[in-house]
mmCIF file of C-alpha atoms and ligand atoms in Angstrom:
data_model
loop_
_atom_site.group_PDB
_atom_site.id
_atom_site.type_symbol
_atom_site.label_atom_id
_atom_site.label_comp_id
_atom_site.label_asym_id
_atom_site.label_seq_id
_atom_site.Cartn_x
_atom_site.Cartn_y
_atom_site.Cartn_z
ATOM 1 C CA MET E 213 147.109 49.840 69.403
ATOM 2 C CA ILE E 214 144.816 52.856 69.248
ATOM 3 C CA GLU E 215 146.180 56.342 69.928
ATOM 4 C CA PHE E 216 144.169 59.494 70.426
ATOM 5 C CA ARG E 217 146.511 62.467 70.026
ATOM 6 C CA THR E 218 145.092 65.707 71.459
ATOM 7 C CA VAL E 219 141.770 65.056 69.762
ATOM 8 C CA ARG E 220 139.034 67.646 69.964
ATOM 9 C CA LYS E 221 135.494 67.465 68.643
ATOM 10 C CA GLN E 222 133.270 70.451 68.273
ATOM 11 C CA TYR E 223 129.957 69.669 66.597
ATOM 12 C CA ASP E 224 128.394 72.090 64.100
ATOM 13 C CA ASP E 225 126.070 73.537 66.747
ATOM 14 C CA GLY E 226 129.078 74.560 68.841
ATOM 15 C CA THR E 227 128.941 71.721 71.385
ATOM 16 C CA VAL E 228 132.434 70.679 72.402
ATOM 17 C CA ALA E 229 132.121 66.936 73.001
ATOM 18 C CA VAL E 230 135.820 66.081 73.412
ATOM 19 C CA ARG E 231 138.499 68.517 74.532
ATOM 20 C CA GLU E 232 142.199 68.032 73.669
ATOM 21 C CA LEU E 233 142.268 64.468 74.862
ATOM 22 C CA SER E 234 145.211 62.081 74.553
ATOM 23 C CA LEU E 235 144.993 58.378 75.291
ATOM 24 C CA THR E 236 146.797 55.221 74.209
ATOM 25 C CA VAL E 237 144.856 51.946 74.117
ATOM 26 C CA PRO E 238 147.244 48.972 74.152
ATOM 27 C CA ALA E 239 146.650 46.160 71.655
ATOM 28 C CA GLY E 240 145.061 42.975 72.940
ATOM 29 C CA THR E 241 143.421 44.519 76.008
ATOM 30 C CA VAL E 242 139.963 45.550 77.134
ATOM 31 C CA THR E 243 140.093 49.286 77.738
ATOM 32 C CA VAL E 244 137.001 50.983 79.118
ATOM 33 C CA LEU E 245 135.827 54.569 78.656
ATOM 34 C CA VAL E 246 133.590 55.469 81.580
ATOM 35 C CA GLY E 247 131.855 58.666 82.612
ATOM 36 C CA PRO E 248 128.452 60.340 82.912
ATOM 37 C CA SER E 249 126.068 60.662 80.016
ATOM 38 C CA GLY E 250 127.174 63.346 77.573
ATOM 39 C CA CYS E 251 130.861 63.360 78.520
ATOM 40 C CA GLY E 252 131.974 62.412 75.003
ATOM 41 C CA LYS E 253 132.464 58.643 75.210
ATOM 42 C CA THR E 254 130.536 57.767 72.054
ATOM 43 C CA THR E 255 132.123 60.630 70.152
ATOM 44 C CA LEU E 256 135.578 59.365 71.067
ATOM 45 C CA LEU E 257 134.729 55.773 70.166
ATOM 46 C CA ARG E 258 133.354 56.774 66.768
ATOM 47 C CA MET E 259 136.535 58.622 65.904
ATOM 48 C CA VAL E 260 138.230 55.239 65.623
ATOM 49 C CA ASN E 261 136.053 53.991 62.759
ATOM 50 C CA ARG E 262 135.586 57.475 61.290
ATOM 51 C CA MET E 263 131.890 57.769 62.016
ATOM 52 C CA VAL E 264 133.048 61.017 63.637
ATOM 53 C CA GLU E 265 135.967 63.100 62.348
ATOM 54 C CA PRO E 266 137.911 65.033 64.998
ATOM 55 C CA SER E 267 137.960 68.834 64.630
ATOM 56 C CA SER E 268 141.667 68.725 65.496
ATOM 57 C CA GLY E 269 144.213 66.177 66.631
ATOM 58 C CA ALA E 270 144.629 62.688 65.219
ATOM 59 C CA VAL E 271 143.596 59.094 65.807
ATOM 60 C CA LEU E 272 146.057 56.352 64.941
ATOM 61 C CA LEU E 273 145.416 52.660 64.561
ATOM 62 C CA ASP E 274 148.596 50.571 64.701
ATOM 63 C CA GLY E 275 150.639 53.679 64.012
ATOM 64 C CA ARG E 276 148.649 54.818 61.008
ATOM 65 C CA GLU E 277 146.338 57.816 61.009
ATOM 66 C CA VAL E 278 142.795 56.603 60.441
ATOM 67 C CA ARG E 279 142.079 59.642 58.261
ATOM 68 C CA ASP E 280 144.498 58.181 55.709
ATOM 69 C CA SER E 281 142.418 54.993 55.467
ATOM 70 C CA ASP E 282 139.432 54.404 53.267
ATOM 71 C CA PRO E 283 136.485 54.249 55.723
ATOM 72 C CA ALA E 284 135.022 51.047 54.266
ATOM 73 C CA GLU E 285 138.413 49.347 54.365
ATOM 74 C CA LEU E 286 139.056 50.630 57.884
ATOM 75 C CA ARG E 287 135.736 49.273 59.138
ATOM 76 C CA ARG E 288 136.470 45.793 57.867
ATOM 77 C CA GLY E 289 139.043 45.578 60.634
ATOM 78 C CA ILE E 290 136.838 47.107 63.315
ATOM 79 C CA GLY E 291 133.785 45.397 64.805
ATOM 80 C CA TYR E 292 131.116 47.694 66.232
ATOM 81 C CA VAL E 293 128.560 46.645 68.839
ATOM 82 C CA ILE E 294 125.895 49.015 70.160
ATOM 83 C CA GLN E 295 123.173 48.909 72.780
ATOM 84 C CA GLN E 296 120.329 48.004 70.485
ATOM 85 C CA ALA E 297 121.990 45.100 68.734
ATOM 86 C CA GLY E 298 120.706 46.465 65.406
ATOM 87 C CA LEU E 299 119.952 43.046 63.959
ATOM 88 C CA PHE E 300 118.095 42.610 60.681
ATOM 89 C CA PRO E 301 114.605 41.561 61.795
ATOM 90 C CA HIS E 302 113.758 39.576 58.676
ATOM 91 C CA ARG E 303 116.893 37.450 58.653
ATOM 92 C CA THR E 304 117.484 34.512 60.904
ATOM 93 C CA VAL E 305 119.974 34.892 63.705
ATOM 94 C CA ARG E 306 122.471 32.717 61.845
ATOM 95 C CA ASP E 307 122.105 34.760 58.670
ATOM 96 C CA ASN E 308 122.521 37.972 60.640
ATOM 97 C CA VAL E 309 125.921 36.705 61.754
ATOM 98 C CA ALA E 310 126.782 35.510 58.237
ATOM 99 C CA THR E 311 125.818 38.789 56.535
ATOM 100 C CA VAL E 312 129.203 40.495 56.451
ATOM 101 C CA PRO E 313 131.244 37.442 55.380
ATOM 102 C CA LEU E 314 128.691 36.838 52.605
ATOM 103 C CA LEU E 315 129.086 40.430 51.433
ATOM 104 C CA PHE E 316 132.803 39.870 51.171
ATOM 105 C CA GLY E 317 132.451 36.755 49.091
ATOM 106 C CA THR E 318 132.590 33.890 51.570
ATOM 107 C CA SER E 319 130.552 30.983 50.222
ATOM 108 C CA ARG E 320 127.081 30.578 51.703
ATOM 109 C CA ARG E 321 127.943 27.199 53.124
ATOM 110 C CA LYS E 322 131.103 28.339 54.881
ATOM 111 C CA ALA E 323 129.517 31.594 56.089
ATOM 112 C CA ARG E 324 126.681 29.677 57.715
ATOM 113 C CA ARG E 325 128.958 27.095 59.259
ATOM 114 C CA ASP E 326 131.219 29.824 60.659
ATOM 115 C CA ALA E 327 128.151 31.657 61.948
ATOM 116 C CA GLU E 328 127.002 28.596 63.846
ATOM 117 C CA GLU E 329 130.439 28.229 65.383
ATOM 118 C CA LEU E 330 130.469 31.888 66.447
ATOM 119 C CA LEU E 331 126.989 31.597 67.919
ATOM 120 C CA GLU E 332 128.178 28.649 69.944
ATOM 121 C CA ARG E 333 131.146 30.730 71.135
ATOM 122 C CA VAL E 334 128.818 33.373 72.537
ATOM 123 C CA GLY E 335 126.611 30.737 74.140
ATOM 124 C CA LEU E 336 123.778 30.370 71.638
ATOM 125 C CA SER E 337 122.612 27.018 70.317
ATOM 126 C CA ARG E 338 122.180 26.032 66.688
ATOM 127 C CA GLU E 339 118.433 25.955 67.304
ATOM 128 C CA LEU E 340 118.420 29.603 68.344
ATOM 129 C CA GLY E 341 120.325 30.376 65.155
ATOM 130 C CA LYS E 342 117.281 29.410 63.157
ATOM 131 C CA ARG E 343 115.040 31.913 64.909
ATOM 132 C CA TYR E 344 114.448 35.544 64.046
ATOM 133 C CA PRO E 345 115.868 38.287 66.280
ATOM 134 C CA GLY E 346 112.392 39.204 67.558
ATOM 135 C CA GLN E 347 112.080 35.710 68.985
ATOM 136 C CA LEU E 348 115.143 36.118 71.222
ATOM 137 C CA SER E 349 115.502 37.773 74.619
ATOM 138 C CA GLY E 350 117.378 41.066 74.903
ATOM 139 C CA GLY E 351 120.447 39.351 76.309
ATOM 140 C CA GLN E 352 120.430 36.754 73.532
ATOM 141 C CA GLN E 353 120.148 39.527 70.938
ATOM 142 C CA GLN E 354 123.204 41.231 72.421
ATOM 143 C CA ARG E 355 125.095 37.942 72.100
ATOM 144 C CA VAL E 356 124.120 37.831 68.438
ATOM 145 C CA GLY E 357 125.391 41.404 68.092
ATOM 146 C CA VAL E 358 128.747 40.311 69.494
ATOM 147 C CA ALA E 359 128.860 37.228 67.225
ATOM 148 C CA ARG E 360 128.061 39.376 64.207
ATOM 149 C CA ALA E 361 130.845 41.823 65.072
ATOM 150 C CA LEU E 362 133.273 38.908 65.443
ATOM 151 C CA ALA E 363 132.250 37.341 62.127
ATOM 152 C CA ALA E 364 134.620 39.489 60.099
ATOM 153 C CA ASP E 365 137.383 38.511 62.571
ATOM 154 C CA PRO E 366 138.369 42.131 63.194
ATOM 155 C CA PRO E 367 141.431 42.812 65.372
ATOM 156 C CA VAL E 368 139.571 45.719 67.002
ATOM 157 C CA LEU E 369 136.137 45.758 68.639
ATOM 158 C CA LEU E 370 134.317 48.966 69.555
ATOM 159 C CA MET E 371 131.531 48.358 72.054
ATOM 160 C CA ASP E 372 129.140 51.161 73.021
ATOM 161 C CA GLU E 373 127.069 50.294 76.100
ATOM 162 C CA PRO E 374 126.382 46.869 74.588
ATOM 163 C CA PHE E 375 124.953 45.362 77.764
ATOM 164 C CA SER E 376 123.136 48.278 79.365
ATOM 165 C CA ALA E 377 119.664 47.381 78.102
ATOM 166 C CA VAL E 378 119.627 43.948 79.750
ATOM 167 C CA ASP E 379 118.896 43.058 83.359
ATOM 168 C CA PRO E 380 121.770 42.832 85.866
ATOM 169 C CA VAL E 381 121.911 39.030 86.005
ATOM 170 C CA VAL E 382 122.082 38.666 82.237
ATOM 171 C CA ARG E 383 124.562 41.510 82.089
ATOM 172 C CA ALA E 384 126.899 39.717 84.489
ATOM 173 C CA GLY E 385 126.761 36.659 82.224
ATOM 174 C CA LEU E 386 127.539 38.714 79.141
ATOM 175 C CA GLN E 387 130.473 40.375 80.902
ATOM 176 C CA GLN E 388 131.910 36.965 81.812
ATOM 177 C CA GLU E 389 131.429 35.843 78.245
ATOM 178 C CA LEU E 390 133.221 38.889 76.878
ATOM 179 C CA LEU E 391 136.198 38.345 79.195
ATOM 180 C CA ARG E 392 136.378 34.701 78.177
ATOM 181 C CA LEU E 393 136.232 35.587 74.477
ATOM 182 C CA GLN E 394 138.865 38.265 74.979
ATOM 183 C CA GLU E 395 141.185 35.756 76.601
ATOM 184 C CA GLU E 396 140.590 33.312 73.778
ATOM 185 C CA LEU E 397 140.718 35.715 70.833
ATOM 186 C CA GLY E 398 142.980 38.510 72.109
ATOM 187 C CA LYS E 399 141.116 41.367 70.435
ATOM 188 C CA THR E 400 141.761 45.016 71.163
ATOM 189 C CA VAL E 401 138.488 46.068 72.773
ATOM 190 C CA LEU E 402 137.436 49.649 73.474
ATOM 191 C CA PHE E 403 134.331 49.495 75.631
ATOM 192 C CA VAL E 404 132.060 52.418 76.562
ATOM 193 C CA THR E 405 129.873 52.428 79.655
ATOM 194 C CA HIS E 406 128.429 54.870 82.192
ATOM 195 C CA ASP E 407 128.482 52.098 84.822
ATOM 196 C CA VAL E 408 131.564 52.290 87.046
ATOM 197 C CA ASP E 409 131.102 48.723 88.326
ATOM 198 C CA GLU E 410 131.063 47.416 84.789
ATOM 199 C CA ALA E 411 134.160 49.461 83.946
ATOM 200 C CA ILE E 412 136.068 48.022 86.887
ATOM 201 C CA ARG E 413 134.945 44.474 86.159
ATOM 202 C CA LEU E 414 135.888 44.540 82.488
ATOM 203 C CA GLY E 415 138.717 46.997 82.043
ATOM 204 C CA GLU E 416 142.365 46.146 82.169
ATOM 205 C CA ARG E 417 142.694 49.904 81.810
ATOM 206 C CA VAL E 418 139.933 52.374 82.603
ATOM 207 C CA ALA E 419 139.756 55.908 81.215
ATOM 208 C CA VAL E 420 137.482 58.118 83.311
ATOM 209 C CA LEU E 421 136.028 61.049 81.382
ATOM 210 C CA ARG E 422 134.376 64.035 82.954
ATOM 211 C CA GLN E 423 131.696 66.363 81.640
ATOM 212 C CA GLY E 424 133.095 68.510 78.852
ATOM 213 C CA GLY E 425 135.050 65.688 77.265
ATOM 214 C CA GLU E 426 138.196 65.751 79.383
ATOM 215 C CA LEU E 427 140.196 62.840 80.695
ATOM 216 C CA ALA E 428 140.066 62.734 84.487
ATOM 217 C CA GLN E 429 142.025 59.525 85.107
ATOM 218 C CA TYR E 430 143.508 56.660 83.154
ATOM 219 C CA ALA E 431 144.648 53.681 85.169
ATOM 220 C CA ALA E 432 144.215 50.012 86.000
ATOM 221 C CA PRO E 433 141.081 49.383 88.111
ATOM 222 C CA ALA E 434 143.088 48.601 91.261
ATOM 223 C CA GLU E 435 144.846 51.957 91.027
ATOM 224 C CA LEU E 436 141.551 53.779 90.491
ATOM 225 C CA LEU E 437 140.082 52.177 93.588
ATOM 226 C CA ALA E 438 143.155 53.020 95.655
ATOM 227 C CA ARG E 439 142.653 56.754 95.109
HETATM 228 P P1 LIG S 537 128.365 60.079 75.798
HETATM 229 O O1 LIG S 537 128.609 58.954 74.858
HETATM 230 O O2 LIG S 537 129.398 60.167 76.877
HETATM 231 O O3 LIG S 537 126.986 60.105 76.341
HETATM 232 P P2 LIG S 537 128.412 61.737 73.415
HETATM 233 O O4 LIG S 537 129.737 61.575 72.777
HETATM 234 O O5 LIG S 537 127.266 61.024 72.845
HETATM 235 O O6 LIG S 537 128.558 61.457 74.976
HETATM 236 O O7 LIG S 537 128.059 63.286 73.428
HETATM 237 C C1 LIG S 537 128.952 64.265 73.945
HETATM 238 C C2 LIG S 537 128.312 65.659 73.803
HETATM 239 O O8 LIG S 537 128.202 65.954 72.424
HETATM 240 C C3 LIG S 537 126.913 65.757 74.363
HETATM 241 O O9 LIG S 537 126.754 67.045 74.890
HETATM 242 C C4 LIG S 537 126.038 65.545 73.153
HETATM 243 O O10 LIG S 537 124.801 66.174 73.332
HETATM 244 C C5 LIG S 537 126.851 66.190 72.073
HETATM 245 N N1 LIG S 537 126.613 65.603 70.742
HETATM 246 C C6 LIG S 537 126.732 64.320 70.372
HETATM 247 N N2 LIG S 537 126.471 64.150 69.063
HETATM 248 C C7 LIG S 537 126.188 65.386 68.586
HETATM 249 C C8 LIG S 537 125.836 65.899 67.293
HETATM 250 N N3 LIG S 537 125.743 65.113 66.236
HETATM 251 N N4 LIG S 537 125.623 67.237 67.202
HETATM 252 C C9 LIG S 537 125.732 68.049 68.261
HETATM 253 N N5 LIG S 537 126.062 67.630 69.503
HETATM 254 C C10 LIG S 537 126.289 66.315 69.664
HETATM 255 P P1 LIG S 538 112.318 37.915 52.421
HETATM 256 O O1 LIG S 538 113.356 38.901 52.796
HETATM 257 O O2 LIG S 538 112.731 36.927 51.367
HETATM 258 O O3 LIG S 538 110.986 38.541 52.168
HETATM 259 P P2 LIG S 538 112.350 37.355 55.215
HETATM 260 O O4 LIG S 538 113.714 36.904 55.546
HETATM 261 O O5 LIG S 538 111.968 38.754 55.471
HETATM 262 O O6 LIG S 538 112.092 37.001 53.704
HETATM 263 O O7 LIG S 538 111.316 36.436 55.969
HETATM 264 C C1 LIG S 538 111.204 35.081 55.701
HETATM 265 C C2 LIG S 538 109.937 34.575 56.349
HETATM 266 O O8 LIG S 538 110.071 34.583 57.785
HETATM 267 C C3 LIG S 538 108.744 35.440 56.032
HETATM 268 O O9 LIG S 538 107.644 34.615 55.820
HETATM 269 C C4 LIG S 538 108.546 36.265 57.266
HETATM 270 O O10 LIG S 538 107.201 36.642 57.466
HETATM 271 C C5 LIG S 538 108.992 35.301 58.353
HETATM 272 N N1 LIG S 538 109.446 36.025 59.568
HETATM 273 C C6 LIG S 538 110.180 37.167 59.615
HETATM 274 N N2 LIG S 538 110.373 37.552 60.877
HETATM 275 C C7 LIG S 538 109.759 36.645 61.666
HETATM 276 C C8 LIG S 538 109.602 36.502 63.101
HETATM 277 N N3 LIG S 538 110.111 37.365 63.979
HETATM 278 N N4 LIG S 538 108.910 35.427 63.536
HETATM 279 C C9 LIG S 538 108.408 34.547 62.687
HETATM 280 N N5 LIG S 538 108.499 34.640 61.348
HETATM 281 C C10 LIG S 538 109.171 35.663 60.837
#
């Protein structure tokens, strides 16, 4: 479970990105933050893995304030997927996925085998695993980004507009894939998008933010639509 308790973020230049916002994200669900560009979604998301520190208020992960955790330790339990998949161009797809487990001492053989299994989970063949990121389509690269985030088997996944750079047909496929993975793996997913349709399709709970970093609504999609 992720809790934002009256968090506020004012950047050094005076911009207030998030304003006294409180929100509880239940464990094992996909919760979506949706709202127009600049409304503070990314800022809020990054408070969870301490890429951003709130100016006031607190963020708790499973009842513990994240500021009391060592950032590196914290991030081992939190996968992070962004729009540009951020893959290492000079490593094969499979080795991109295996990177983090290798860093933490998994044997090369096991890391590669696990990577192949994860790639299969996100719908990529073993053959594609041997290619370099530049030889994959945008949608395939996003799948690799998801596989890489899953490789450390984190209980929490932060996803920041992961599918917005791909065309609508591919995006629909990726959304399906994410829902299937979620059902299978039961991760706590916090997903950022500016696309209301995507929010409604993916979110078990949807938090609607408005300009100025305030929470406008927080509800299940059916309730949002009923208003
Ligand atoms: P969103 O993800 O909803 O587009 P962001 O969280 O990226 O919103 O940004 C919220 C507001 O904070 C915007 O006005 C943005 O320009 C501002 N902002 C984001 N990062 C910084 C920063 N490092 N310094 C100053 N202002 C920032
Ligand atoms: P190293 O890090 O040991 O220098 P790399 O992993 O960067 O090796 O690259 C291994 C080989 O794969 C190099 O010969 C490199 O030129 C080649 N290579 C890297 N990216 C691509 C790509 N997108 N398409 C084809 N070959 C590539």
